Amino acid sequence: ALKAVGRPFAYVNIFDDEEIREGLKVYSNWPTFPQLYVDGELIGGADIVVEMYHSGELKNLLTDESSTVSSN
């Protein structure tokens, strides 16, 4: 979905480090991965991102040139 929108994004493979993975669950209060963050704010997991992609919300969110996108 992120590639289809055409905006660059960064990602972190949290499965390589259990401490980071468990810490991110606590930080985000979200138990599953992947998690999408835009400008440091949790947007949601894969199901939410896919729904947002199909509705056009994801493109609208990411077309703001000041948005910084990361996925864990």
PDB file of N, CA, C and O in Angstrom, residues 4-5 14 16 23-26 32-33 35 39 42 45 47 49-50 54-55 58-59 65 68-69:
ATOM      1  N   ALA A   4       2.467   1.670  -3.380  1.00  0.00           N
ATOM      2  CA  ALA A   4       1.472   2.059  -4.368  1.00  0.00           C
ATOM      3  C   ALA A   4       1.135   3.543  -4.288  1.00  0.00           C
ATOM      4  O   ALA A   4       0.818   4.167  -5.304  1.00  0.00           O
ATOM      5  N   VAL A   5       1.212   4.118  -3.097  1.00  0.00           N
ATOM      6  CA  VAL A   5       0.945   5.545  -2.932  1.00  0.00           C
ATOM      7  C   VAL A   5       2.080   6.376  -3.535  1.00  0.00           C
ATOM      8  O   VAL A   5       1.880   7.503  -3.956  1.00  0.00           O
ATOM      9  N   ILE A  14      11.786  -5.021  13.328  1.00  0.00           N
ATOM     10  CA  ILE A  14      11.765  -5.183  14.777  1.00  0.00           C
ATOM     11  C   ILE A  14      11.877  -6.649  15.188  1.00  0.00           C
ATOM     12  O   ILE A  14      12.087  -6.943  16.355  1.00  0.00           O
ATOM     13  N   ASP A  16      14.259  -8.591  14.495  1.00  0.00           N
ATOM     14  CA  ASP A  16      15.663  -8.900  14.765  1.00  0.00           C
ATOM     15  C   ASP A  16      16.048  -8.631  16.214  1.00  0.00           C
ATOM     16  O   ASP A  16      17.104  -9.065  16.653  1.00  0.00           O
ATOM     17  N   GLY A  23       9.309  -3.517  23.462  1.00  0.00           N
ATOM     18  CA  GLY A  23       9.211  -2.114  23.850  1.00  0.00           C
ATOM     19  C   GLY A  23       8.251  -1.329  22.974  1.00  0.00           C
ATOM     20  O   GLY A  23       7.523  -0.455  23.454  1.00  0.00           O
ATOM     21  N   LEU A  24       8.236  -1.652  21.690  1.00  0.00           N
ATOM     22  CA  LEU A  24       7.330  -0.960  20.773  1.00  0.00           C
ATOM     23  C   LEU A  24       5.875  -1.290  21.082  1.00  0.00           C
ATOM     24  O   LEU A  24       5.001  -0.425  20.979  1.00  0.00           O
ATOM     25  N   LYS A  25       5.606  -2.532  21.496  1.00  0.00           N
ATOM     26  CA  LYS A  25       4.232  -2.894  21.889  1.00  0.00           C
ATOM     27  C   LYS A  25       3.766  -2.034  23.057  1.00  0.00           C
ATOM     28  O   LYS A  25       2.624  -1.583  23.086  1.00  0.00           O
ATOM     29  N   VAL A  26       4.655  -1.811  24.021  1.00  0.00           N
ATOM     30  CA  VAL A  26       4.318  -0.998  25.185  1.00  0.00           C
ATOM     31  C   VAL A  26       4.172   0.469  24.770  1.00  0.00           C
ATOM     32  O   VAL A  26       3.201   1.130  25.133  1.00  0.00           O
ATOM     33  N   THR A  32       0.184  -5.814  17.811  1.00  0.00           N
ATOM     34  CA  THR A  32       0.566  -6.533  16.589  1.00  0.00           C
ATOM     35  C   THR A  32       1.434  -5.679  15.677  1.00  0.00           C
ATOM     36  O   THR A  32       1.489  -4.466  15.795  1.00  0.00           O
ATOM     37  N   PHE A  33       2.078  -6.349  14.744  1.00  0.00           N
ATOM     38  CA  PHE A  33       2.941  -5.705  13.763  1.00  0.00           C
ATOM     39  C   PHE A  33       2.537  -6.185  12.377  1.00  0.00           C
ATOM     40  O   PHE A  33       2.031  -7.290  12.248  1.00  0.00           O
ATOM     41  N   GLN A  35       3.291  -1.885  12.172  1.00  0.00           N
ATOM     42  CA  GLN A  35       2.651  -0.660  12.640  1.00  0.00           C
ATOM     43  C   GLN A  35       3.132   0.477  11.749  1.00  0.00           C
ATOM     44  O   GLN A  35       4.310   0.575  11.456  1.00  0.00           O
ATOM     45  N   ASP A  39       4.692  11.018  10.947  1.00  0.00           N
ATOM     46  CA  ASP A  39       5.102  12.121  11.813  1.00  0.00           C
ATOM     47  C   ASP A  39       5.126  11.689  13.281  1.00  0.00           C
ATOM     48  O   ASP A  39       4.736  12.446  14.169  1.00  0.00           O
ATOM     49  N   LEU A  42       1.151   6.900  15.622  1.00  0.00           N
ATOM     50  CA  LEU A  42       0.692   5.590  15.173  1.00  0.00           C
ATOM     51  C   LEU A  42      -0.596   5.744  14.382  1.00  0.00           C
ATOM     52  O   LEU A  42      -1.574   6.315  14.867  1.00  0.00           O
ATOM     53  N   GLY A  45      -2.278  -0.750  12.229  1.00  0.00           N
ATOM     54  CA  GLY A  45      -1.663  -1.955  11.693  1.00  0.00           C
ATOM     55  C   GLY A  45      -1.997  -2.151  10.227  1.00  0.00           C
ATOM     56  O   GLY A  45      -2.612  -1.303   9.577  1.00  0.00           O
ATOM     57  N   ASP A  47      -4.102  -4.054   8.610  1.00  0.00           N
ATOM     58  CA  ASP A  47      -5.506  -4.043   8.195  1.00  0.00           C
ATOM     59  C   ASP A  47      -6.028  -2.620   8.035  1.00  0.00           C
ATOM     60  O   ASP A  47      -6.713  -2.298   7.067  1.00  0.00           O
ATOM     61  N   VAL A  49      -4.177   0.101   7.487  1.00  0.00           N
ATOM     62  CA  VAL A  49      -3.467   0.735   6.372  1.00  0.00           C
ATOM     63  C   VAL A  49      -4.065   0.305   5.039  1.00  0.00           C
ATOM     64  O   VAL A  49      -4.275   1.135   4.152  1.00  0.00           O
ATOM     65  N   VAL A  50      -4.383  -0.972   4.895  1.00  0.00           N
ATOM     66  CA  VAL A  50      -4.976  -1.459   3.646  1.00  0.00           C
ATOM     67  C   VAL A  50      -6.352  -0.830   3.431  1.00  0.00           C
ATOM     68  O   VAL A  50      -6.683  -0.397   2.323  1.00  0.00           O
ATOM     69  N   HIS A  54      -7.433   1.599   0.237  1.00  0.00           N
ATOM     70  CA  HIS A  54      -8.582   1.384  -0.660  1.00  0.00           C
ATOM     71  C   HIS A  54      -9.574   2.550  -0.640  1.00  0.00           C
ATOM     72  O   HIS A  54     -10.196   2.836  -1.664  1.00  0.00           O
ATOM     73  N   SER A  55      -9.688   3.217   0.498  1.00  0.00           N
ATOM     74  CA  SER A  55     -10.634   4.339   0.580  1.00  0.00           C
ATOM     75  C   SER A  55     -10.031   5.654   0.073  1.00  0.00           C
ATOM     76  O   SER A  55     -10.750   6.631  -0.092  1.00  0.00           O
ATOM     77  N   LEU A  58      -5.238   6.941   2.818  1.00  0.00           N
ATOM     78  CA  LEU A  58      -3.790   6.828   2.958  1.00  0.00           C
ATOM     79  C   LEU A  58      -3.084   7.802   2.032  1.00  0.00           C
ATOM     80  O   LEU A  58      -2.164   8.508   2.440  1.00  0.00           O
ATOM     81  N   LYS A  59      -3.536   7.880   0.793  1.00  0.00           N
ATOM     82  CA  LYS A  59      -2.928   8.813  -0.160  1.00  0.00           C
ATOM     83  C   LYS A  59      -3.097  10.249   0.325  1.00  0.00           C
ATOM     84  O   LYS A  59      -2.160  11.042   0.273  1.00  0.00           O
ATOM     85  N   GLU A  65       3.438  16.999   1.889  1.00  0.00           N
ATOM     86  CA  GLU A  65       4.878  16.885   1.660  1.00  0.00           C
ATOM     87  C   GLU A  65       5.692  16.917   2.956  1.00  0.00           C
ATOM     88  O   GLU A  65       6.831  16.479   2.967  1.00  0.00           O
ATOM     89  N   THR A  68       6.410  12.550   7.427  1.00  0.00           N
ATOM     90  CA  THR A  68       7.509  11.602   7.517  1.00  0.00           C
ATOM     91  C   THR A  68       6.908  10.261   7.850  1.00  0.00           C
ATOM     92  O   THR A  68       6.195  10.115   8.854  1.00  0.00           O
ATOM     93  N   VAL A  69       7.179   9.242   7.015  1.00  0.00           N
ATOM     94  CA  VAL A  69       6.531   7.951   7.149  1.00  0.00           C
ATOM     95  C   VAL A  69       7.534   6.911   7.605  1.00  0.00           C
ATOM     96  O   VAL A  69       8.635   6.824   7.075  1.00  0.00           O
TER      97      VAL A  69
END
